[in-house]
Short mmCIF file of C-alpha atoms in Angstrom, two decimals:
data_model
loop_
_atom_site.label_atom_id
_atom_site.label_comp_id
_atom_site.label_asym_id
_atom_site.label_seq_id
_atom_site.Cartn_x
_atom_site.Cartn_y
_atom_site.Cartn_z
CA MET K 1 -75.42 27.61 23.30
CA LEU K 2 -72.25 27.63 25.42
CA ASP K 3 -72.31 29.65 28.59
CA TYR K 4 -70.11 30.43 31.57
CA PRO K 5 -69.37 28.64 33.93
CA PHE K 6 -68.14 25.90 31.59
CA ASN K 7 -70.18 23.02 33.00
CA PHE K 8 -70.26 21.15 29.68
CA PRO K 9 -68.15 17.98 29.05
CA LYS K 10 -64.54 18.61 28.00
CA ILE K 11 -62.34 16.28 25.97
CA GLU K 12 -58.55 16.09 26.33
CA ALA K 13 -56.52 16.08 23.10
CA ILE K 14 -52.98 16.62 21.83
CA PHE K 15 -52.16 19.39 19.33
CA LEU K 16 -50.53 18.20 16.08
CA GLU K 17 -50.64 21.13 13.66
CA ARG K 18 -52.56 24.22 12.61
CA VAL K 19 -54.00 23.48 9.18
CA ASN K 20 -55.14 27.06 8.61
CA ARG K 21 -56.27 30.06 10.61
CA PHE K 22 -59.37 28.36 12.01
CA VAL K 23 -58.70 24.61 11.69
CA VAL K 24 -56.41 22.48 13.86
CA LYS K 25 -55.35 18.86 13.57
CA ALA K 26 -55.24 17.10 16.93
CA LYS K 27 -55.22 13.62 18.43
CA ILE K 28 -57.74 12.17 20.89
CA LYS K 29 -56.08 9.09 22.35
CA ASN K 30 -54.79 7.49 19.13
CA LYS K 31 -57.35 8.98 16.76
CA LYS K 32 -56.50 12.00 14.59
CA ILE K 33 -59.28 14.58 14.33
CA PHE K 34 -59.90 18.11 13.05
CA ALA K 35 -61.22 20.86 15.30
CA TYR K 36 -62.46 24.42 14.87
CA LEU K 37 -60.20 27.08 16.42
CA PRO K 38 -62.27 30.19 17.31
CA ASN K 39 -59.20 32.41 17.59
CA PRO K 40 -57.60 34.38 14.70
CA GLY K 41 -54.39 35.12 16.63
CA ARG K 42 -50.97 33.72 15.69
CA LEU K 43 -50.67 31.71 18.95
CA TRP K 44 -47.09 30.76 18.02
CA GLU K 45 -46.07 30.49 21.68
CA LEU K 46 -48.99 28.23 22.63
CA LEU K 47 -49.83 25.95 19.70
CA LEU K 48 -46.73 23.79 19.65
CA PRO K 49 -46.77 20.09 18.69
CA GLY K 50 -47.54 17.94 21.72
CA LYS K 51 -49.40 20.63 23.67
CA GLU K 52 -52.48 19.49 25.60
CA LEU K 53 -55.84 20.84 24.44
CA LEU K 54 -59.36 20.89 25.84
CA LEU K 55 -62.10 20.37 23.25
CA PHE K 56 -65.86 20.04 23.27
CA LYS K 57 -68.13 18.24 20.82
CA ASN K 58 -70.02 20.21 18.19
CA ASN K 59 -73.58 19.46 17.14
CA LYS K 60 -74.20 17.15 14.19
CA ASN K 61 -74.77 20.02 11.74
CA SER K 62 -71.28 21.50 12.25
CA LYS K 63 -68.60 21.16 9.57
CA LEU K 64 -66.06 19.95 12.14
CA PRO K 65 -66.74 17.48 14.97
CA TYR K 66 -64.96 19.46 17.71
CA THR K 67 -64.14 23.00 18.85
CA ILE K 68 -61.06 24.01 20.84
CA LEU K 69 -61.77 25.52 24.24
CA ALA K 70 -58.30 25.87 25.77
CA CYS K 71 -54.62 24.96 25.56
CA LYS K 72 -52.43 23.91 28.47
CA ASN K 73 -49.50 26.19 29.25
CA GLY K 74 -47.33 24.98 32.10
CA SER K 75 -49.61 23.98 34.97
CA HIS K 76 -52.73 25.83 33.82
CA TYR K 77 -55.05 26.12 30.83
CA VAL K 78 -55.34 29.19 28.61
CA LEU K 79 -58.74 29.99 27.10
CA LEU K 80 -58.46 30.06 23.29
CA HIS K 81 -62.18 30.40 22.55
CA THR K 82 -62.20 34.22 22.41
CA HIS K 83 -65.99 34.36 21.87
CA LEU K 84 -66.44 33.13 25.45
CA THR K 85 -64.38 35.86 27.12
CA ASN K 86 -67.31 38.28 27.05
CA LYS K 87 -69.53 35.75 28.83
CA ILE K 88 -66.94 35.52 31.60
CA ILE K 89 -66.58 39.30 31.93
CA LYS K 90 -70.34 39.84 31.91
CA LYS K 91 -70.70 37.37 34.79
CA LEU K 92 -67.84 38.97 36.75
CA ILE K 93 -69.34 42.45 36.32
CA THR K 94 -72.83 41.23 37.24
CA GLU K 95 -71.50 39.59 40.40
CA GLY K 96 -69.49 42.70 41.33
CA LYS K 97 -66.16 40.85 41.16
CA LEU K 98 -64.37 43.55 39.15
CA GLY K 99 -63.56 45.92 42.00
CA PHE K 100 -62.92 48.96 39.82
CA TRP K 101 -66.38 48.58 38.20
CA LYS K 102 -68.27 47.09 41.15
CA ASP K 103 -70.97 49.78 40.89
CA TYR K 104 -71.67 49.02 37.22
CA SER K 105 -74.07 46.60 35.55
CA VAL K 106 -74.32 45.45 31.93
CA LEU K 107 -76.99 47.49 30.16
CA LYS K 108 -76.43 46.22 26.60
CA GLU K 109 -74.13 43.90 24.64
CA GLU K 110 -72.69 44.32 21.14
CA ILE K 111 -73.46 48.02 20.81
CA LYS K 112 -72.68 50.01 17.67
CA PHE K 113 -71.00 53.40 17.55
CA ASN K 114 -70.25 54.89 14.15
CA SER K 115 -68.70 52.06 12.08
CA SER K 116 -67.59 49.82 14.97
CA ARG K 117 -69.17 47.43 17.43
CA PHE K 118 -68.14 47.40 21.08
CA ASP K 119 -68.67 44.62 23.58
CA PHE K 120 -70.66 46.28 26.36
CA LEU K 121 -72.57 49.34 27.44
CA LEU K 122 -72.30 49.54 31.23
CA GLU K 123 -74.36 51.67 33.60
CA ASN K 124 -73.50 52.88 37.09
CA LYS K 125 -76.25 51.65 39.42
CA TYR K 126 -76.13 54.83 41.53
CA THR K 127 -75.22 57.72 39.20
CA LEU K 128 -76.65 56.14 35.99
CA GLU K 129 -73.41 57.14 34.25
CA LYS K 130 -72.92 55.02 31.13
CA MET K 131 -69.68 53.53 29.86
CA VAL K 132 -68.74 51.90 26.54
CA LEU K 133 -66.42 48.94 27.14
CA GLU K 134 -64.28 46.92 24.74
CA VAL K 135 -62.80 43.60 25.92
CA LYS K 136 -59.63 42.05 24.48
CA THR K 137 -58.43 38.50 25.16
CA CYS K 138 -54.67 38.27 25.74
CA THR K 139 -52.87 34.97 25.07
CA LEU K 140 -49.30 36.26 24.60
CA PHE K 141 -47.17 36.27 27.74
CA GLY K 142 -43.81 35.45 29.28
CA LYS K 143 -43.12 34.70 32.95
CA LYS K 144 -44.45 37.95 34.43
CA ILE K 145 -45.47 40.14 31.46
CA ALA K 146 -48.49 39.79 29.17
CA MET K 147 -48.80 41.53 25.80
CA PHE K 148 -51.50 42.29 23.26
CA PRO K 149 -51.88 41.79 20.34
CA ASP K 150 -50.04 38.66 19.18
CA ALA K 151 -50.55 39.76 15.55
CA GLU K 152 -51.03 43.17 13.96
CA THR K 153 -54.57 44.46 14.55
CA LYS K 154 -55.89 47.40 12.53
CA ARG K 155 -59.29 46.72 14.08
CA GLY K 156 -57.87 46.99 17.60
CA THR K 157 -56.19 50.32 16.82
CA LYS K 158 -59.43 51.62 15.32
CA HIS K 159 -61.31 50.58 18.47
CA ILE K 160 -58.97 52.58 20.71
CA LEU K 161 -59.17 55.72 18.56
CA GLN K 162 -62.96 55.49 18.47
CA LEU K 163 -63.10 54.99 22.25
CA ILE K 164 -61.17 58.27 22.57
CA ASN K 165 -63.75 60.00 20.35
CA ILE K 166 -66.63 58.53 22.38
CA GLN K 167 -65.07 59.98 25.55
CA LYS K 168 -64.72 63.37 23.82
CA ASP K 169 -68.44 63.28 23.05
CA GLY K 170 -69.18 63.07 26.78
CA LEU K 171 -69.71 59.32 27.20
CA LYS K 172 -67.28 57.40 29.38
CA SER K 173 -65.30 54.66 27.61
CA GLY K 174 -62.74 52.01 28.46
CA ILE K 175 -60.86 48.92 27.38
CA LEU K 176 -60.22 45.76 29.41
CA PHE K 177 -57.42 43.31 28.61
CA VAL K 178 -58.12 39.82 29.96
CA ILE K 179 -55.01 37.69 30.50
CA MET K 180 -55.41 33.92 30.78
CA ASN K 181 -52.42 33.37 33.07
CA PRO K 182 -52.56 33.86 36.87
CA GLU K 183 -48.78 34.28 37.22
CA ILE K 184 -48.66 37.54 35.25
CA GLU K 185 -47.90 40.82 37.07
CA TYR K 186 -47.68 43.39 34.25
CA PHE K 187 -49.45 44.15 30.98
CA ILE K 188 -48.00 46.08 28.04
CA PRO K 189 -49.05 46.53 24.42
CA ALA K 190 -46.96 44.30 22.14
CA TYR K 191 -44.84 47.10 20.68
CA HIS K 192 -42.59 44.62 18.87
CA ILE K 193 -45.60 43.29 16.96
CA ASP K 194 -47.87 46.32 16.49
CA TYR K 195 -46.24 49.72 16.93
CA GLU K 196 -49.33 51.59 15.69
CA PHE K 197 -51.56 49.89 18.30
CA THR K 198 -49.00 50.71 21.00
CA GLN K 199 -48.95 54.40 20.05
CA ALA K 200 -52.76 54.50 20.06
CA LEU K 201 -52.90 52.99 23.56
CA ILE K 202 -50.30 55.47 24.85
CA GLU K 203 -52.37 58.31 23.37
CA ALA K 204 -55.47 56.92 25.11
CA LYS K 205 -53.80 56.67 28.55
CA ASP K 206 -55.29 59.86 30.03
CA LYS K 207 -58.43 59.88 27.88
CA ILE K 208 -60.13 56.52 28.48
CA GLU K 209 -60.08 53.91 31.24
CA ILE K 210 -57.50 51.19 30.55
CA ARG K 211 -57.48 48.07 32.75
CA ALA K 212 -55.86 44.63 32.65
CA ILE K 213 -56.72 41.57 34.73
CA ALA K 214 -55.28 38.06 35.07
CA LEU K 215 -57.61 35.10 35.65
CA LYS K 216 -56.98 31.95 37.69
CA TRP K 217 -59.18 28.94 36.90
CA ASP K 218 -60.22 25.94 38.94
CA LYS K 219 -58.57 22.60 38.12
CA THR K 220 -61.41 21.47 35.86
CA PHE K 221 -61.38 24.73 33.86
CA THR K 222 -65.02 25.38 34.70
CA TYR K 223 -65.00 28.71 36.54
CA VAL K 224 -62.67 31.59 37.45
CA LYS K 225 -61.34 30.94 40.94
CA ASN K 226 -59.92 34.42 41.44
CA LEU K 227 -58.53 37.40 39.55
CA LYS K 228 -56.13 40.27 40.04
CA GLU K 229 -55.55 43.63 38.39
CA LEU K 230 -52.22 44.10 36.60
CA GLN K 231 -49.90 47.09 36.41
CA ILE K 232 -49.41 48.86 33.06
CA PRO K 233 -45.98 50.62 32.95
CA PHE K 234 -46.83 53.53 30.65
CA GLU K 235 -43.68 55.51 31.56
CA PHE K 236 -41.57 52.72 30.07
CA LEU K 237 -43.74 52.55 26.94
CA LYS K 238 -43.26 56.26 26.19
CA LYS K 239 -39.56 55.56 25.56
CA ILE K 240 -40.22 53.03 22.78
CA GLU K 241 -39.19 54.10 19.26
CA ASP K 242 -39.83 52.56 15.85
CA LYS K 243 -36.32 51.19 15.39
CA GLY K 244 -34.66 47.82 15.72
CA THR K 245 -34.17 44.46 14.02
CA TYR K 246 -36.48 42.18 12.03
CA LEU K 247 -36.68 38.63 10.75
CA LEU K 248 -38.27 37.51 7.49
CA LEU K 249 -39.42 33.87 7.56
CA PHE K 250 -40.49 32.20 4.34
CA LYS K 251 -40.64 28.97 2.39
CA LEU K 252 -39.42 28.01 -1.08
CA GLN K 253 -41.75 25.41 -2.50
CA ASN K 254 -39.20 24.29 -5.11
CA LYS K 255 -35.47 24.38 -5.68
CA GLU K 256 -34.68 27.71 -7.36
CA LYS K 257 -31.81 29.19 -9.36
CA ILE K 258 -31.88 32.96 -8.82
CA LYS K 259 -29.56 35.79 -9.84
CA VAL K 260 -28.87 37.82 -6.71
CA GLY K 261 -27.31 41.20 -7.55
CA ASN K 262 -23.52 41.22 -7.22
CA LEU K 263 -23.55 37.65 -5.83
CA GLY K 264 -24.51 36.31 -9.24
CA GLU K 265 -26.56 33.12 -9.71
CA LYS K 266 -27.26 31.12 -6.57
CA ILE K 267 -29.00 27.79 -6.00
CA PHE K 268 -31.62 27.88 -3.24
CA GLU K 269 -32.86 24.50 -2.02
CA LYS K 270 -36.50 23.75 -1.35
CA GLY K 271 -37.24 24.46 2.31
CA PHE K 272 -37.44 27.25 4.88
CA TYR K 273 -35.39 30.42 5.18
CA VAL K 274 -34.85 33.10 7.81
CA TYR K 275 -33.38 36.48 6.89
CA VAL K 276 -32.27 39.01 9.51
CA GLY K 277 -32.09 42.75 8.87
CA SER K 278 -32.39 46.06 10.70
CA GLY K 279 -34.17 49.41 10.44
CA MET K 280 -32.72 51.87 12.93
CA ARG K 281 -34.63 54.87 11.55
CA ASN K 282 -38.06 53.55 10.64
CA LEU K 283 -38.49 49.82 11.24
CA THR K 284 -42.11 49.67 10.08
CA LYS K 285 -41.27 51.38 6.79
CA ARG K 286 -38.36 48.99 6.17
CA ILE K 287 -40.50 45.89 6.78
CA ASN K 288 -43.37 47.21 4.64
CA ARG K 289 -40.93 47.80 1.79
CA HIS K 290 -39.95 44.12 1.87
CA LEU K 291 -43.62 43.14 1.67
CA ARG K 292 -44.33 45.29 -1.39
CA LYS K 293 -44.46 43.40 -4.68
CA ASN K 294 -43.39 46.26 -6.93
CA LYS K 295 -40.09 47.80 -5.84
CA LYS K 296 -36.62 48.51 -7.09
CA LEU K 297 -34.28 45.55 -6.46
CA ARG K 298 -31.79 47.01 -4.00
CA TRP K 299 -30.83 44.43 -1.37
CA HIS K 300 -30.00 40.75 -1.85
CA ILE K 301 -33.26 39.70 -0.21
CA ASP K 302 -35.25 41.68 -2.82
CA TYR K 303 -34.27 39.11 -5.46
CA LEU K 304 -35.49 36.19 -3.35
CA ILE K 305 -38.80 37.48 -1.99
CA PRO K 306 -40.75 37.14 -5.30
CA LYS K 307 -40.28 33.35 -5.00
CA ALA K 308 -41.13 33.26 -1.27
CA GLN K 309 -44.27 31.62 0.10
CA ASN K 310 -45.87 32.03 3.54
CA LEU K 311 -43.80 35.15 4.18
CA LYS K 312 -43.94 36.17 7.84
CA THR K 313 -42.22 38.98 9.71
CA ILE K 314 -40.96 39.27 13.28
CA SER K 315 -39.95 42.72 14.49
CA ILE K 316 -37.75 43.40 17.53
CA ARG K 317 -37.87 47.06 18.58
CA SER K 318 -34.74 48.09 20.45
CA PHE K 319 -32.32 51.01 20.78
CA GLU K 320 -29.51 48.51 20.22
CA LYS K 321 -28.77 47.13 16.77
CA LEU K 322 -29.13 43.37 17.32
CA GLU K 323 -28.86 42.24 13.69
CA CYS K 324 -25.42 40.64 13.91
CA LYS K 325 -26.03 39.03 17.32
CA ILE K 326 -29.19 37.37 16.01
CA ALA K 327 -27.38 36.26 12.83
CA LYS K 328 -24.72 34.63 14.99
CA ASP K 329 -27.36 32.73 16.98
CA LEU K 330 -29.26 31.68 13.84
CA ALA K 331 -26.02 30.23 12.46
CA LEU K 332 -25.91 27.87 15.45
CA ILE K 333 -29.39 26.41 14.95
CA SER K 334 -29.86 26.49 11.16
CA ASP K 335 -28.88 23.72 8.75
CA TYR K 336 -26.51 26.11 6.97
CA MET K 337 -26.10 29.72 5.85
CA ILE K 338 -26.00 31.24 2.37
CA ILE K 339 -22.51 32.76 2.39
CA ASN K 340 -22.20 36.56 1.87
CA PHE K 341 -25.97 36.99 1.55
CA GLY K 342 -27.14 40.33 2.98
CA ALA K 343 -23.94 40.94 4.93
CA SER K 344 -22.06 43.46 2.78
CA ASP K 345 -22.05 46.18 5.47
CA CYS K 346 -20.85 44.05 8.41
CA LYS K 347 -18.39 41.28 9.32
CA CYS K 348 -21.04 38.51 9.41
CA LYS K 349 -20.68 35.59 7.01
CA SER K 350 -24.37 35.77 6.13
CA HIS K 351 -27.77 37.11 7.14
CA LEU K 352 -29.76 34.35 5.39
CA PHE K 353 -30.16 30.90 6.95
CA TYR K 354 -31.64 27.65 5.65
CA PHE K 355 -33.80 25.19 7.63
CA SER K 356 -34.95 21.87 6.19
CA LYS K 357 -37.84 21.87 8.72
CA ASN K 358 -40.17 24.72 9.61
CA PRO K 359 -38.32 26.76 12.27
#
């Protein structure tokens, strides 16, 4: 069984593609292999072709020969094996390296409250006060800001709401976000990606303990060299509203001839498409409408979505309507645009763009 510190042998590899949610194709020297990815997140910003990976060998009874441990991002590695984060945090708590919980020890792991499991039950060594703790691994970050989640998480929202209820019942509770990037200074919930989770965390601000830390590893990615606590700018988060712009990304498996409202019949080539729209009153509701199968055909995109495969959404919450600015930028990088598509209420030539390769 793997444990922390990571003293086991590590194998360098190059990322090629993500076959599915839990399987990755990679290359060790000149040999192509498949590896297990123990991380359900999107990881769009990390798993790019050519990225360096750290793997370890599985036992002979495993379906895949390797498992992914980490991915290189800039000059440091990011832990992708989310199951190992708890082992790290347990060790840091036991050794008193988390200053804000230096008086606590781990009493139990994987404890159940109502219908959910939480990572730890901690106990204060002096007062015997107990605390339920949930740990979240954060792999989404920019230069100075880290965000969680990188994909919508109903489970994460449920955890926060239940932690609030646990606190109401008289038992202390908290959540710890663990960021795998030592250069980060701030943590925020990813309000662009999961507005419901963001609102739940804001609600929990004065009711449970919310902490975020950034880890710095040694050069061999064996142990945590040091850590620091991050700031969480809640005052900024309170200003966020459910309004803004969105992208719909999808694939057409075959060339299609489709009647599109007042545009008439249009030929859509096999390939990838990006549609840009906005929802300045209720962005979540607008996106969810696009995802529904049974709906009245109202907008141009409604005629195309039934043929779409691998439909993905990207939301951008903002007070400013960015739809036309984004459409202008997409026109510069796409193969071509579908003229007059989805642009009846603005001066843009189109809001639908074609890519021959996956954008």
